[in-house]
Amino acid sequence: MGRAAEMLGTTQGFLRAIGEARLITPLRSSGGHRRYSLYQLRIAARARELVDQGTPIEAACRIVILEDQLEEAQRINAEYRSAAESANPTAAT
């Protein structure tokens, strides 16, 4: 946790807070240490940006979740469009 906080330029308390808000759930090592994925660190960095701009931590976590859901929905939509255009190339014109 200390290394992750250092990488993000934040405190361990911030990482605990976003964990309590269920924004991220790090894995645990056999020794009980929190292990963060690169994806979780990216999410935590975005939450930190919002908090640094004055957004309350709970709101920042919700915003990050919604942004992530929107990104995923846009990716799926693009896949469906691509598949539809492949199945019917004349429909796109």
Coordinates of C-alpha atoms in Angstrom, one line a residue:
M1 CA 0.0 0.0 0.0
G2 CA 2.8 2.4 0.8
R3 CA 4.4 1.9 -2.6
A4 CA 1.0 2.4 -4.4
A5 CA 0.4 5.6 -2.4
E6 CA 3.9 6.8 -3.2
M7 CA 3.4 6.1 -7.0
L8 CA 0.1 8.1 -6.9
G9 CA 1.5 10.9 -4.8
T10 CA -1.2 10.4 -2.2
T11 CA -1.5 8.9 1.3
Q12 CA -2.3 5.4 2.4
G13 CA -5.4 6.9 4.1
F14 CA -6.7 8.0 0.7
L15 CA -6.2 4.4 -0.7
R16 CA -8.1 3.1 2.4
A17 CA -10.9 5.6 1.9
I18 CA -11.5 4.7 -1.8
G19 CA -11.3 1.0 -0.8
E20 CA -14.0 1.6 1.9
A21 CA -16.0 3.4 -0.8
R22 CA -15.7 0.2 -2.8
L23 CA -14.1 2.0 -5.8
I24 CA -11.2 -0.5 -5.7
T25 CA -10.7 -3.8 -3.9
P26 CA -7.0 -4.8 -3.9
L27 CA -6.0 -8.4 -3.7
R28 CA -4.1 -9.5 -0.6
S29 CA -0.7 -11.2 -0.5
S30 CA -0.2 -14.2 1.7
G31 CA 1.2 -11.8 4.3
G32 CA -1.9 -9.6 4.2
H33 CA -0.4 -6.7 2.1
R34 CA -2.7 -5.0 -0.4
R35 CA -1.7 -5.6 -4.0
Y36 CA -3.1 -3.1 -6.6
S37 CA -3.4 -3.8 -10.3
L38 CA -2.4 -1.2 -12.9
Y39 CA -6.1 -0.7 -13.6
Q40 CA -6.8 -0.1 -10.0
L41 CA -3.9 2.4 -9.8
R42 CA -5.3 4.2 -12.9
I43 CA -8.8 4.4 -11.2
A44 CA -7.3 5.6 -8.0
A45 CA -5.3 8.3 -9.8
R46 CA -8.5 9.6 -11.5
A47 CA -10.3 9.7 -8.1
R48 CA -7.3 11.6 -6.7
E49 CA -7.6 14.2 -9.5
L50 CA -11.2 14.8 -8.7
V51 CA -10.6 15.0 -5.0
D52 CA -7.7 17.5 -5.6
Q53 CA -10.2 19.6 -7.6
G54 CA -12.5 19.8 -4.5
T55 CA -14.9 16.9 -5.2
P56 CA -15.9 15.0 -2.1
I57 CA -14.3 11.5 -2.0
E58 CA -17.7 9.7 -2.2
A59 CA -18.8 11.8 -5.2
A60 CA -15.4 11.3 -6.9
C61 CA -15.7 7.5 -6.5
R62 CA -19.2 7.6 -8.0
I63 CA -18.0 9.8 -10.9
V64 CA -15.1 7.4 -11.6
I65 CA -17.4 4.4 -11.6
L66 CA -19.8 6.1 -14.0
E67 CA -16.9 7.2 -16.3
D68 CA -15.7 3.6 -16.4
Q69 CA -19.2 2.2 -17.1
L70 CA -19.6 4.8 -19.9
E71 CA -16.3 3.8 -21.5
E72 CA -17.2 0.2 -21.4
A73 CA -20.7 0.9 -23.0
Q74 CA -19.0 2.9 -25.7
R75 CA -16.6 0.1 -26.4
I76 CA -19.4 -2.5 -26.6
N77 CA -21.5 -0.1 -28.9
A78 CA -18.5 0.3 -31.2
E79 CA -18.1 -3.5 -31.4
Y80 CA -21.8 -4.0 -32.2
R81 CA -21.6 -1.3 -34.9
S82 CA -18.6 -2.9 -36.4
A83 CA -20.3 -6.3 -36.4
A84 CA -23.4 -4.9 -38.0
E85 CA -21.5 -3.1 -40.7
S86 CA -19.6 -6.3 -41.5
A87 CA -22.8 -8.2 -41.7
N88 CA -24.5 -5.7 -43.9
P89 CA -21.9 -3.4 -45.6
T90 CA -24.5 -1.5 -47.7
A91 CA -26.4 -0.4 -44.5
A92 CA -23.6 2.0 -43.6
T93 CA -24.0 4.1 -46.7

